[in-house]
Amino acid sequence: MPRKPAAVPVTPEAVAVPPDFGMRVVRWQRTHGRHDLPWQNTRDPYRIWLSEIMLQQTQVAAVIEYFQRFVAALPTVAALAAAPADQVMALWAGLGYYSRARNLHRCAKAVMDDHGGVFPTDPEVLVTLPGIGRSTAAAIAAFSAGVRSPILDGNVKRVFARVFGIHGYPGERAIETRMWTLAGQALPPAGPDQAKDMVAYTQGLMDLGATICSRGKPACLADAANCPLSADCVARRDNLTAVLPTPKPRAAIPERSTVMLIVRHGRDVLVRLRPGSGIWGGLWSLPEIALDAVPFDAEAAEDAALEAVRPFGEPARAYLAGELTHVFTHFRLLIRAIRVDLTAAAPRLDADSRWLSLDDLDALGTPAPVRRLLEDQARIGLF
DNA sequence: AAGCCGGGGGT
DNA sequence: ACCCCAGGCTT
């Protein structure tokens, strides 16, 4: 039986979480984690909640100043609930995602009206409040009361994708569901120290993701001892830190089209130097012609090509010789090539044009698709 | 499941 | 210029 080739990396269905995963993160946090952020070293649910909302999709460095200003102006949930909306929005201005501020205000009022002014510590209750989702609810519960409930934010997704070798965009439902399962299995054990462990663990996952298991250059590459999980990390073992986590799939990119001319005389082809800026800036490429006709009309293109090559020589014929699509970061380019064979070539060319022998293709900088086009022409014996 | 919200930092 | 960030809500 022929075996199926495994071309694409496949993540095993069942991923084992090392039994001491949680406590390794706890110990690392206590010795190497962050301990002096303005919302740490407190069990005040108000400050913890406020910081978690501010930190949604917003980096720590940007939040600190806003947090200080906010708690100075509105030090309690009661003060926030009683404040005018204008003041709340003014304190938030510049942080972005302003629905967070509106929900914050609504949430403060709900805590006052529906919970006697006391913040809930049960994640299942917290998650019913405006602006508090599953992960934020767990973070508030863990920091304010040591509740054993997992978070799953951007940091955790990155750490998990790498440690467990999970391929696939973490925003995708199936991937996220598996990560929630892992998050529940990775918690430090329940027991007498659970509350303090959960504070360190929850903070530790965030600290790991922010300071060690960063997106660009994870610190484990410099020294594996920097990360308490490096011994079990699939991405580090398989050199996949640059690939995991799988990035968000790009939005559909637009397609453009162009018509290039393969103007041949003997073994020479006409090439033109592109402007220094823009696509293929400074490379020698094939001359292009602009066509108004949509959809593409081969005969019109051939006629336009015959007209366009007049300064360069005497054309014998012109015909559509090939098509290919080239993908850029931000668009796809459909290239149609019109071939024009010359019976005689002009003696002089301007500075931006020259004849290039196919034998000298390596000597000039040529866009990859142009090179492919010319090599294809040569391969089928047309040069 | 996909779109929306947003200013700011890192590369 | 692009990606991502201690996500959640709406359609």
mmCIF file of C-alpha atoms (C1' of nucleotides) in Angstrom:
data_model
loop_
_atom_site.group_PDB
_atom_site.id
_atom_site.type_symbol
_atom_site.label_atom_id
_atom_site.label_comp_id
_atom_site.label_asym_id
_atom_site.label_seq_id
_atom_site.Cartn_x
_atom_site.Cartn_y
_atom_site.Cartn_z
ATOM 1 C CA MET A 1 0.000 0.000 0.000
ATOM 2 C CA PRO A 2 1.399 3.412 -0.967
ATOM 3 C CA ARG A 3 1.468 5.706 2.006
ATOM 4 C CA LYS A 4 -0.106 9.127 1.922
ATOM 5 C CA PRO A 5 2.442 11.913 2.101
ATOM 6 C CA ALA A 6 1.956 14.185 5.110
ATOM 7 C CA ALA A 7 2.722 17.500 3.459
ATOM 8 C CA VAL A 8 0.925 19.810 5.884
ATOM 9 C CA PRO A 9 1.848 19.755 9.560
ATOM 10 C CA VAL A 10 -0.969 18.144 11.437
ATOM 11 C CA THR A 11 -1.745 18.747 15.070
ATOM 12 C CA PRO A 12 -2.545 15.555 16.929
ATOM 13 C CA GLU A 13 -6.104 15.424 18.212
ATOM 14 C CA ALA A 14 -5.018 14.713 21.746
ATOM 15 C CA VAL A 15 -2.315 16.904 23.228
ATOM 16 C CA ALA A 16 -0.935 15.959 26.600
ATOM 17 C CA VAL A 17 -0.520 18.683 29.187
ATOM 18 C CA PRO A 18 2.461 17.990 31.458
ATOM 19 C CA PRO A 19 1.128 17.406 34.985
ATOM 20 C CA ASP A 20 3.308 20.126 36.501
ATOM 21 C CA PHE A 21 2.553 22.677 33.770
ATOM 22 C CA GLY A 22 0.595 24.950 36.074
ATOM 23 C CA MET A 23 3.047 24.913 38.967
ATOM 24 C CA ARG A 24 5.981 25.547 36.635
ATOM 25 C CA VAL A 25 4.260 28.725 35.491
ATOM 26 C CA VAL A 26 3.471 29.633 39.106
ATOM 27 C CA ARG A 27 7.080 29.263 40.234
ATOM 28 C CA TRP A 28 8.381 31.131 37.215
ATOM 29 C CA GLN A 29 5.989 34.004 37.819
ATOM 30 C CA ARG A 30 7.066 34.370 41.428
ATOM 31 C CA THR A 31 10.724 34.678 40.506
ATOM 32 C CA HIS A 32 10.695 36.183 37.010
ATOM 33 C CA GLY A 33 7.247 37.651 36.420
ATOM 34 C CA ARG A 34 5.967 41.225 36.709
ATOM 35 C CA HIS A 35 5.013 42.357 40.212
ATOM 36 C CA ASP A 36 4.782 46.128 40.112
ATOM 37 C CA LEU A 37 2.030 46.969 37.665
ATOM 38 C CA PRO A 38 -0.431 49.500 39.136
ATOM 39 C CA TRP A 39 -3.279 46.985 39.273
ATOM 40 C CA GLN A 40 -1.250 44.275 40.979
ATOM 41 C CA ASN A 41 -0.759 43.740 44.721
ATOM 42 C CA THR A 42 -4.416 44.426 45.363
ATOM 43 C CA ARG A 43 -7.506 42.326 45.712
ATOM 44 C CA ASP A 44 -9.771 45.269 45.064
ATOM 45 C CA PRO A 45 -12.106 43.869 42.412
ATOM 46 C CA TYR A 46 -12.819 47.378 41.157
ATOM 47 C CA ARG A 47 -9.220 48.049 40.211
ATOM 48 C CA ILE A 48 -8.741 44.557 38.886
ATOM 49 C CA TRP A 49 -11.877 44.782 36.775
ATOM 50 C CA LEU A 50 -11.000 48.254 35.469
ATOM 51 C CA SER A 51 -7.507 47.124 34.475
ATOM 52 C CA GLU A 52 -8.802 44.021 32.703
ATOM 53 C CA ILE A 53 -11.243 46.082 30.641
ATOM 54 C CA MET A 54 -8.581 48.641 29.763
ATOM 55 C CA LEU A 55 -6.178 45.861 28.803
ATOM 56 C CA GLN A 56 -8.568 44.307 26.298
ATOM 57 C CA GLN A 57 -6.768 44.632 22.959
ATOM 58 C CA THR A 58 -4.564 47.324 24.489
ATOM 59 C CA GLN A 59 -0.959 46.948 25.558
ATOM 60 C CA VAL A 60 0.192 47.408 29.129
ATOM 61 C CA ALA A 61 2.371 50.427 28.405
ATOM 62 C CA ALA A 62 -0.572 52.301 26.912
ATOM 63 C CA VAL A 63 -2.905 51.471 29.796
ATOM 64 C CA ILE A 64 -0.829 52.477 32.841
ATOM 65 C CA GLU A 65 -1.336 56.224 32.582
ATOM 66 C CA TYR A 66 -5.055 55.913 31.836
ATOM 67 C CA PHE A 67 -5.498 53.553 34.750
ATOM 68 C CA GLN A 68 -3.831 55.893 37.243
ATOM 69 C CA ARG A 69 -5.867 58.856 36.064
ATOM 70 C CA PHE A 70 -9.100 56.875 36.109
ATOM 71 C CA VAL A 71 -8.831 55.510 39.650
ATOM 72 C CA ALA A 72 -7.705 58.898 40.946
ATOM 73 C CA ALA A 73 -10.854 60.504 39.546
ATOM 74 C CA LEU A 74 -13.232 57.618 40.269
ATOM 75 C CA PRO A 75 -11.762 55.477 43.062
ATOM 76 C CA THR A 76 -14.708 53.132 43.649
ATOM 77 C CA VAL A 77 -17.362 51.332 41.684
ATOM 78 C CA ALA A 78 -19.923 53.494 43.483
ATOM 79 C CA ALA A 79 -18.195 56.656 42.304
ATOM 80 C CA LEU A 80 -18.059 55.335 38.758
ATOM 81 C CA ALA A 81 -21.709 54.350 38.791
ATOM 82 C CA ALA A 82 -22.677 57.814 39.990
ATOM 83 C CA ALA A 83 -20.447 59.678 37.527
ATOM 84 C CA PRO A 84 -21.897 61.334 34.435
ATOM 85 C CA ALA A 85 -21.270 59.530 31.160
ATOM 86 C CA ASP A 86 -19.357 62.525 29.864
ATOM 87 C CA GLN A 87 -16.774 62.196 32.609
ATOM 88 C CA VAL A 88 -16.327 58.474 31.988
ATOM 89 C CA MET A 89 -15.839 58.992 28.277
ATOM 90 C CA ALA A 90 -13.417 61.848 28.912
ATOM 91 C CA LEU A 91 -11.302 59.604 31.145
ATOM 92 C CA TRP A 92 -11.290 56.992 28.390
ATOM 93 C CA ALA A 93 -10.613 59.312 25.474
ATOM 94 C CA GLY A 94 -7.565 58.134 23.525
ATOM 95 C CA LEU A 95 -7.709 54.508 24.603
ATOM 96 C CA GLY A 96 -9.919 53.404 21.724
ATOM 97 C CA TYR A 97 -12.686 50.819 21.592
ATOM 98 C CA TYR A 98 -15.087 53.195 23.288
ATOM 99 C CA SER A 99 -17.808 50.604 23.711
ATOM 100 C CA ARG A 100 -15.579 49.376 26.519
ATOM 101 C CA ALA A 101 -16.134 52.661 28.363
ATOM 102 C CA ARG A 102 -19.874 52.602 27.813
ATOM 103 C CA ASN A 103 -20.066 49.005 29.022
ATOM 104 C CA LEU A 104 -17.818 49.877 31.955
ATOM 105 C CA HIS A 105 -20.280 52.506 33.065
ATOM 106 C CA ARG A 106 -23.242 50.184 32.564
ATOM 107 C CA CYS A 107 -21.434 47.439 34.476
ATOM 108 C CA ALA A 108 -20.744 49.713 37.448
ATOM 109 C CA LYS A 109 -24.420 50.593 37.630
ATOM 110 C CA ALA A 110 -25.359 46.917 37.413
ATOM 111 C CA VAL A 111 -22.993 46.058 40.254
ATOM 112 C CA MET A 112 -24.610 48.784 42.358
ATOM 113 C CA ASP A 113 -28.188 47.939 41.413
ATOM 114 C CA ASP A 114 -28.103 44.153 41.072
ATOM 115 C CA HIS A 115 -25.242 43.042 43.334
ATOM 116 C CA GLY A 116 -25.492 45.399 46.298
ATOM 117 C CA GLY A 117 -22.371 47.286 45.262
ATOM 118 C CA VAL A 118 -20.213 44.179 45.691
ATOM 119 C CA PHE A 119 -18.346 42.721 42.721
ATOM 120 C CA PRO A 120 -19.199 39.079 42.063
ATOM 121 C CA THR A 121 -16.274 36.623 42.149
ATOM 122 C CA ASP A 122 -18.023 33.762 40.360
ATOM 123 C CA PRO A 123 -16.967 33.746 36.689
ATOM 124 C CA GLU A 124 -20.409 32.532 35.685
ATOM 125 C CA VAL A 125 -21.916 35.611 37.297
ATOM 126 C CA LEU A 126 -19.228 37.986 36.097
ATOM 127 C CA VAL A 127 -19.727 36.917 32.511
ATOM 128 C CA THR A 128 -23.314 38.155 32.610
ATOM 129 C CA LEU A 129 -22.108 41.726 33.186
ATOM 130 C CA PRO A 130 -21.609 44.108 30.227
ATOM 131 C CA GLY A 131 -18.111 44.101 28.732
ATOM 132 C CA ILE A 132 -17.020 40.978 30.610
ATOM 133 C CA GLY A 133 -16.517 37.899 28.452
ATOM 134 C CA ARG A 134 -15.350 34.444 29.422
ATOM 135 C CA SER A 135 -11.645 35.218 29.676
ATOM 136 C CA THR A 136 -12.021 38.554 31.433
ATOM 137 C CA ALA A 137 -14.434 36.972 33.913
ATOM 138 C CA ALA A 138 -11.870 34.304 34.774
ATOM 139 C CA ALA A 139 -9.090 36.854 35.153
ATOM 140 C CA ILE A 140 -11.131 39.023 37.529
ATOM 141 C CA ALA A 141 -12.177 35.978 39.563
ATOM 142 C CA ALA A 142 -8.621 34.650 39.768
ATOM 143 C CA PHE A 143 -6.992 37.951 40.716
ATOM 144 C CA SER A 144 -9.638 39.090 43.173
ATOM 145 C CA ALA A 145 -10.547 35.786 44.816
ATOM 146 C CA GLY A 146 -8.164 33.076 43.592
ATOM 147 C CA VAL A 147 -10.947 31.285 41.741
ATOM 148 C CA ARG A 148 -9.646 28.313 39.753
ATOM 149 C CA SER A 149 -10.857 29.266 36.276
ATOM 150 C CA PRO A 150 -8.795 29.519 33.072
ATOM 151 C CA ILE A 151 -8.180 32.595 30.951
ATOM 152 C CA LEU A 152 -7.624 32.494 27.196
ATOM 153 C CA ASP A 153 -6.329 35.760 25.827
ATOM 154 C CA GLY A 154 -3.881 36.580 23.072
ATOM 155 C CA ASN A 155 -0.894 35.748 25.257
ATOM 156 C CA VAL A 156 -2.234 32.351 26.262
ATOM 157 C CA LYS A 157 -3.171 31.507 22.688
ATOM 158 C CA ARG A 158 0.363 32.246 21.555
ATOM 159 C CA VAL A 159 1.960 30.252 24.393
ATOM 160 C CA PHE A 160 -0.364 27.286 23.863
ATOM 161 C CA ALA A 161 -0.001 27.285 20.084
ATOM 162 C CA ARG A 162 3.758 27.023 20.515
ATOM 163 C CA VAL A 163 4.056 24.736 23.531
ATOM 164 C CA PHE A 164 1.492 22.245 22.236
ATOM 165 C CA GLY A 165 2.298 22.737 18.551
ATOM 166 C CA ILE A 166 -1.198 23.734 17.529
ATOM 167 C CA HIS A 167 -1.545 24.722 13.890
ATOM 168 C CA GLY A 168 -4.455 26.859 12.723
ATOM 169 C CA TYR A 169 -5.603 30.420 13.388
ATOM 170 C CA PRO A 170 -6.527 30.651 17.097
ATOM 171 C CA GLY A 171 -9.462 32.915 16.252
ATOM 172 C CA GLU A 172 -11.051 29.979 14.444
ATOM 173 C CA ARG A 173 -13.784 28.305 16.448
ATOM 174 C CA ALA A 174 -12.371 24.764 16.451
ATOM 175 C CA ILE A 175 -8.892 25.906 17.463
ATOM 176 C CA GLU A 176 -10.214 28.148 20.195
ATOM 177 C CA THR A 177 -12.391 25.373 21.596
ATOM 178 C CA ARG A 178 -9.393 23.050 21.866
ATOM 179 C CA MET A 179 -7.407 25.759 23.551
ATOM 180 C CA TRP A 180 -10.127 26.324 26.138
ATOM 181 C CA THR A 181 -9.969 22.614 26.904
ATOM 182 C CA LEU A 182 -6.202 22.773 27.285
ATOM 183 C CA ALA A 183 -6.515 25.901 29.406
ATOM 184 C CA GLY A 184 -8.701 23.972 31.834
ATOM 185 C CA GLN A 185 -6.233 21.081 31.962
ATOM 186 C CA ALA A 186 -3.194 23.305 32.439
ATOM 187 C CA LEU A 187 -4.346 24.963 35.673
ATOM 188 C CA PRO A 188 -2.330 24.450 38.847
ATOM 189 C CA PRO A 189 -3.874 21.796 41.102
ATOM 190 C CA ALA A 190 -6.782 22.504 43.403
ATOM 191 C CA GLY A 191 -5.884 22.516 47.066
ATOM 192 C CA PRO A 192 -5.065 24.692 50.051
ATOM 193 C CA ASP A 193 -2.700 26.928 48.066
ATOM 194 C CA GLN A 194 -5.019 27.160 45.104
ATOM 195 C CA ALA A 195 -6.011 30.793 45.593
ATOM 196 C CA LYS A 196 -2.476 32.175 45.723
ATOM 197 C CA ASP A 197 -1.359 29.801 42.994
ATOM 198 C CA MET A 198 -4.140 30.994 40.715
ATOM 199 C CA VAL A 199 -3.081 34.610 41.100
ATOM 200 C CA ALA A 200 0.499 33.743 40.163
ATOM 201 C CA TYR A 201 -0.561 31.330 37.418
ATOM 202 C CA THR A 202 -2.949 33.709 35.700
ATOM 203 C CA GLN A 203 -0.436 36.531 35.883
ATOM 204 C CA GLY A 204 2.317 34.127 34.864
ATOM 205 C CA LEU A 205 0.676 33.124 31.598
ATOM 206 C CA MET A 206 0.246 36.778 30.696
ATOM 207 C CA ASP A 207 3.811 37.600 31.719
ATOM 208 C CA LEU A 208 5.201 34.671 29.758
ATOM 209 C CA GLY A 209 3.366 35.700 26.621
ATOM 210 C CA ALA A 210 4.306 39.352 26.985
ATOM 211 C CA THR A 211 7.943 39.069 28.025
ATOM 212 C CA ILE A 212 9.289 35.655 26.967
ATOM 213 C CA CYS A 213 7.035 33.992 24.415
ATOM 214 C CA SER A 214 6.708 37.191 22.386
ATOM 215 C CA ARG A 215 5.571 37.291 18.816
ATOM 216 C CA GLY A 216 8.772 38.396 17.175
ATOM 217 C CA LYS A 217 11.763 36.893 18.950
ATOM 218 C CA PRO A 218 10.876 34.554 21.799
ATOM 219 C CA ALA A 219 13.526 34.645 24.522
ATOM 220 C CA CYS A 220 13.888 30.855 24.491
ATOM 221 C CA LEU A 221 15.823 31.109 21.229
ATOM 222 C CA ALA A 222 18.592 32.983 23.028
ATOM 223 C CA ASP A 223 18.477 30.701 26.061
ATOM 224 C CA ALA A 224 16.031 27.881 26.700
ATOM 225 C CA ALA A 225 16.361 28.527 30.429
ATOM 226 C CA ASN A 226 14.436 31.765 29.942
ATOM 227 C CA CYS A 227 11.180 29.820 29.608
ATOM 228 C CA PRO A 228 9.857 27.349 32.184
ATOM 229 C CA LEU A 229 8.037 25.454 29.417
ATOM 230 C CA SER A 230 10.886 25.189 26.915
ATOM 231 C CA ALA A 231 11.616 21.541 27.704
ATOM 232 C CA ASP A 232 8.112 20.579 26.507
ATOM 233 C CA CYS A 233 7.680 23.192 23.790
ATOM 234 C CA VAL A 234 6.890 21.708 20.373
ATOM 235 C CA ALA A 235 7.583 24.965 18.533
ATOM 236 C CA ARG A 236 11.021 25.321 20.086
ATOM 237 C CA ARG A 237 11.845 21.672 19.457
ATOM 238 C CA ASP A 238 10.742 21.790 15.822
ATOM 239 C CA ASN A 239 11.944 25.331 15.130
ATOM 240 C CA LEU A 240 8.400 26.563 14.507
ATOM 241 C CA THR A 241 8.329 29.692 16.648
ATOM 242 C CA ALA A 242 8.213 31.828 13.523
ATOM 243 C CA VAL A 243 5.260 29.826 12.177
ATOM 244 C CA LEU A 244 3.164 29.455 15.332
ATOM 245 C CA PRO A 245 0.695 30.741 16.174
ATOM 246 C CA THR A 246 -0.834 30.598 12.707
ATOM 247 C CA PRO A 247 -1.549 34.212 11.660
ATOM 248 C CA LYS A 248 -4.990 35.471 10.896
ATOM 249 C CA PRO A 249 -5.887 34.639 7.306
ATOM 250 C CA ARG A 250 -5.541 37.634 5.083
ATOM 251 C CA ALA A 251 -8.593 39.228 3.589
ATOM 252 C CA ALA A 252 -9.207 38.456 -0.052
ATOM 253 C CA ILE A 253 -6.814 40.589 -2.029
ATOM 254 C CA PRO A 254 -7.839 42.372 -5.235
ATOM 255 C CA GLU A 255 -6.683 41.205 -8.652
ATOM 256 C CA ARG A 256 -5.126 43.496 -11.200
ATOM 257 C CA SER A 257 -3.993 42.680 -14.686
ATOM 258 C CA THR A 258 -1.360 43.886 -17.077
ATOM 259 C CA VAL A 259 -0.119 43.121 -20.563
ATOM 260 C CA MET A 260 3.594 42.602 -21.068
ATOM 261 C CA LEU A 261 5.397 42.478 -24.351
ATOM 262 C CA ILE A 262 7.998 39.895 -25.249
ATOM 263 C CA VAL A 263 9.731 41.751 -28.061
ATOM 264 C CA ARG A 264 12.221 39.369 -29.601
ATOM 265 C CA HIS A 265 15.036 39.919 -32.028
ATOM 266 C CA GLY A 266 17.243 36.875 -32.468
ATOM 267 C CA ARG A 267 18.228 35.778 -28.976
ATOM 268 C CA ASP A 268 17.551 39.218 -27.574
ATOM 269 C CA VAL A 269 14.472 40.462 -25.785
ATOM 270 C CA LEU A 270 13.573 44.092 -25.076
ATOM 271 C CA VAL A 271 13.614 45.039 -21.364
ATOM 272 C CA ARG A 272 12.885 48.332 -19.616
ATOM 273 C CA LEU A 273 14.147 49.746 -16.336
ATOM 274 C CA ARG A 274 11.318 50.336 -13.893
ATOM 275 C CA PRO A 275 11.110 53.490 -11.770
ATOM 276 C CA GLY A 276 12.949 53.388 -8.451
ATOM 277 C CA SER A 277 9.788 53.327 -6.396
ATOM 278 C CA GLY A 278 6.748 51.074 -6.610
ATOM 279 C CA ILE A 279 6.446 47.465 -7.635
ATOM 280 C CA TRP A 280 9.693 45.999 -8.867
ATOM 281 C CA GLY A 281 11.398 49.370 -8.437
ATOM 282 C CA GLY A 282 14.800 49.439 -10.105
ATOM 283 C CA LEU A 283 14.389 46.062 -11.800
ATOM 284 C CA TRP A 284 14.561 45.411 -15.496
ATOM 285 C CA SER A 285 11.192 44.160 -16.666
ATOM 286 C CA LEU A 286 9.276 43.638 -19.858
ATOM 287 C CA PRO A 287 7.578 46.650 -21.417
ATOM 288 C CA GLU A 288 3.895 46.908 -20.588
ATOM 289 C CA ILE A 289 0.997 48.386 -22.488
ATOM 290 C CA ALA A 290 -2.207 49.836 -21.087
ATOM 291 C CA LEU A 291 -5.470 48.463 -22.423
ATOM 292 C CA ASP A 292 -8.860 50.013 -21.871
ATOM 293 C CA ALA A 293 -10.781 47.025 -23.133
ATOM 294 C CA VAL A 294 -12.595 45.015 -20.463
ATOM 295 C CA PRO A 295 -12.924 42.109 -20.829
ATOM 296 C CA PHE A 296 -9.561 41.300 -22.345
ATOM 297 C CA ASP A 297 -9.516 41.225 -26.127
ATOM 298 C CA ALA A 298 -6.535 39.333 -27.539
ATOM 299 C CA GLU A 299 -6.810 40.831 -31.024
ATOM 300 C CA ALA A 300 -6.953 44.374 -29.669
ATOM 301 C CA ALA A 301 -3.965 43.614 -27.461
ATOM 302 C CA GLU A 302 -2.005 42.261 -30.428
ATOM 303 C CA ASP A 303 -2.823 45.346 -32.483
ATOM 304 C CA ALA A 304 -1.769 47.614 -29.618
ATOM 305 C CA ALA A 305 1.448 45.636 -29.264
ATOM 306 C CA LEU A 306 2.303 46.061 -32.950
ATOM 307 C CA GLU A 307 1.751 49.794 -32.567
ATOM 308 C CA ALA A 308 3.800 50.011 -29.375
ATOM 309 C CA VAL A 309 6.936 48.308 -30.735
ATOM 310 C CA ARG A 310 7.246 50.630 -33.750
ATOM 311 C CA PRO A 311 10.089 52.675 -32.134
ATOM 312 C CA PHE A 312 12.034 49.493 -31.516
ATOM 313 C CA GLY A 313 12.018 47.786 -34.891
ATOM 314 C CA GLU A 314 10.056 46.140 -37.656
ATOM 315 C CA PRO A 315 7.505 43.607 -36.353
ATOM 316 C CA ALA A 316 6.687 40.472 -38.275
ATOM 317 C CA ARG A 317 3.786 39.351 -36.120
ATOM 318 C CA ALA A 318 2.250 39.570 -32.640
ATOM 319 C CA TYR A 319 0.355 36.932 -30.687
ATOM 320 C CA LEU A 320 -0.764 36.059 -27.151
ATOM 321 C CA ALA A 321 2.040 33.854 -25.884
ATOM 322 C CA GLY A 322 1.248 33.170 -22.256
ATOM 323 C CA GLU A 323 -0.560 34.037 -19.039
ATOM 324 C CA LEU A 324 0.420 33.770 -15.430
ATOM 325 C CA THR A 325 -0.695 35.081 -12.058
ATOM 326 C CA HIS A 326 1.743 36.560 -9.600
ATOM 327 C CA VAL A 327 0.727 37.039 -5.958
ATOM 328 C CA PHE A 328 1.865 40.052 -3.990
ATOM 329 C CA THR A 329 1.120 40.794 -0.365
ATOM 330 C CA HIS A 330 -1.705 43.130 -1.241
ATOM 331 C CA PHE A 331 -2.902 42.089 -4.697
ATOM 332 C CA ARG A 332 -2.743 39.414 -7.350
ATOM 333 C CA LEU A 333 -1.395 40.373 -10.733
ATOM 334 C CA LEU A 334 -2.602 38.579 -13.841
ATOM 335 C CA ILE A 335 0.091 38.940 -16.468
ATOM 336 C CA ARG A 336 -0.717 38.370 -20.121
ATOM 337 C CA ALA A 337 2.246 38.235 -22.475
ATOM 338 C CA ILE A 338 2.071 39.342 -26.099
ATOM 339 C CA ARG A 339 4.940 38.119 -28.137
ATOM 340 C CA VAL A 340 6.269 40.257 -30.967
ATOM 341 C CA ASP A 341 8.967 38.947 -33.310
ATOM 342 C CA LEU A 342 11.024 41.584 -35.067
ATOM 343 C CA THR A 343 12.590 41.244 -38.494
ATOM 344 C CA ALA A 344 14.804 44.248 -37.803
ATOM 345 C CA ALA A 345 15.771 46.055 -34.619
ATOM 346 C CA ALA A 346 16.194 49.794 -34.075
ATOM 347 C CA PRO A 347 19.869 50.768 -33.843
ATOM 348 C CA ARG A 348 19.497 53.063 -30.836
ATOM 349 C CA LEU A 349 17.420 52.778 -27.656
ATOM 350 C CA ASP A 350 16.743 55.263 -24.871
ATOM 351 C CA ALA A 351 18.535 54.888 -21.526
ATOM 352 C CA ASP A 352 15.700 52.994 -19.895
ATOM 353 C CA SER A 353 15.543 50.338 -22.602
ATOM 354 C CA ARG A 354 17.984 47.731 -23.733
ATOM 355 C CA TRP A 355 18.273 44.412 -25.450
ATOM 356 C CA LEU A 356 18.895 41.498 -23.160
ATOM 357 C CA SER A 357 20.224 38.203 -24.414
ATOM 358 C CA LEU A 358 18.479 35.231 -22.868
ATOM 359 C CA ASP A 359 21.951 33.975 -22.015
ATOM 360 C CA ASP A 360 22.461 37.034 -19.793
ATOM 361 C CA LEU A 361 19.255 36.709 -17.815
ATOM 362 C CA ASP A 362 21.237 36.158 -14.626
ATOM 363 C CA ALA A 363 23.121 39.422 -15.044
ATOM 364 C CA LEU A 364 20.124 41.713 -14.577
ATOM 365 C CA GLY A 365 17.606 42.077 -11.784
ATOM 366 C CA THR A 366 14.409 40.739 -13.259
ATOM 367 C CA PRO A 367 11.048 40.213 -11.559
ATOM 368 C CA ALA A 368 10.427 36.552 -10.798
ATOM 369 C CA PRO A 369 7.334 36.219 -12.997
ATOM 370 C CA VAL A 370 9.115 37.905 -15.898
ATOM 371 C CA ARG A 371 11.988 35.511 -15.576
ATOM 372 C CA ARG A 372 9.564 32.588 -15.467
ATOM 373 C CA LEU A 373 7.821 33.897 -18.546
ATOM 374 C CA LEU A 374 11.056 34.178 -20.509
ATOM 375 C CA GLU A 375 12.332 30.800 -19.360
ATOM 376 C CA ASP A 376 9.077 29.216 -20.461
ATOM 377 C CA GLN A 377 9.468 30.813 -23.887
ATOM 378 C CA ALA A 378 12.994 29.494 -24.162
ATOM 379 C CA ARG A 379 11.991 26.041 -22.948
ATOM 380 C CA ILE A 380 9.469 25.595 -25.727
ATOM 381 C CA GLY A 381 12.086 26.623 -28.243
ATOM 382 C CA LEU A 382 10.950 30.091 -29.136
ATOM 383 C CA PHE A 383 14.330 31.720 -28.614
ATOM 384 C "C1'" DA B 1 -18.729 32.714 11.333
ATOM 385 C "C1'" DA B 2 -17.707 37.291 10.171
ATOM 386 C "C1'" DG B 3 -17.630 42.226 10.889
ATOM 387 C "C1'" DC B 4 -16.873 45.892 13.947
ATOM 388 C "C1'" DC B 5 -14.301 48.757 17.037
ATOM 389 C "C1'" DG B 6 -9.061 52.058 17.488
ATOM 390 C "C1'" DG B 7 -4.894 53.991 19.059
ATOM 391 C "C1'" DG B 8 -0.268 52.505 19.595
ATOM 392 C "C1'" DG B 9 3.881 49.645 19.516
ATOM 393 C "C1'" DG B 10 7.064 46.296 17.299
ATOM 394 C "C1'" DT B 11 9.275 44.706 13.150
ATOM 395 C "C1'" DA C 1 3.097 48.782 5.638
ATOM 396 C "C1'" DC C 2 1.655 45.204 8.217
ATOM 397 C "C1'" DC C 3 0.680 42.586 12.262
ATOM 398 C "C1'" DC C 4 -0.861 42.291 16.815
ATOM 399 C "C1'" DC C 5 -2.422 43.767 21.356
ATOM 400 C "C1'" DA C 6 -4.802 41.054 29.183
ATOM 401 C "C1'" DG C 7 -11.699 40.713 23.645
ATOM 402 C "C1'" DG C 8 -16.437 41.352 23.499
ATOM 403 C "C1'" DC C 9 -20.593 42.485 21.095
ATOM 404 C "C1'" DT C 10 -23.578 42.450 17.087
ATOM 405 C "C1'" DT C 11 -25.328 40.685 12.860
#
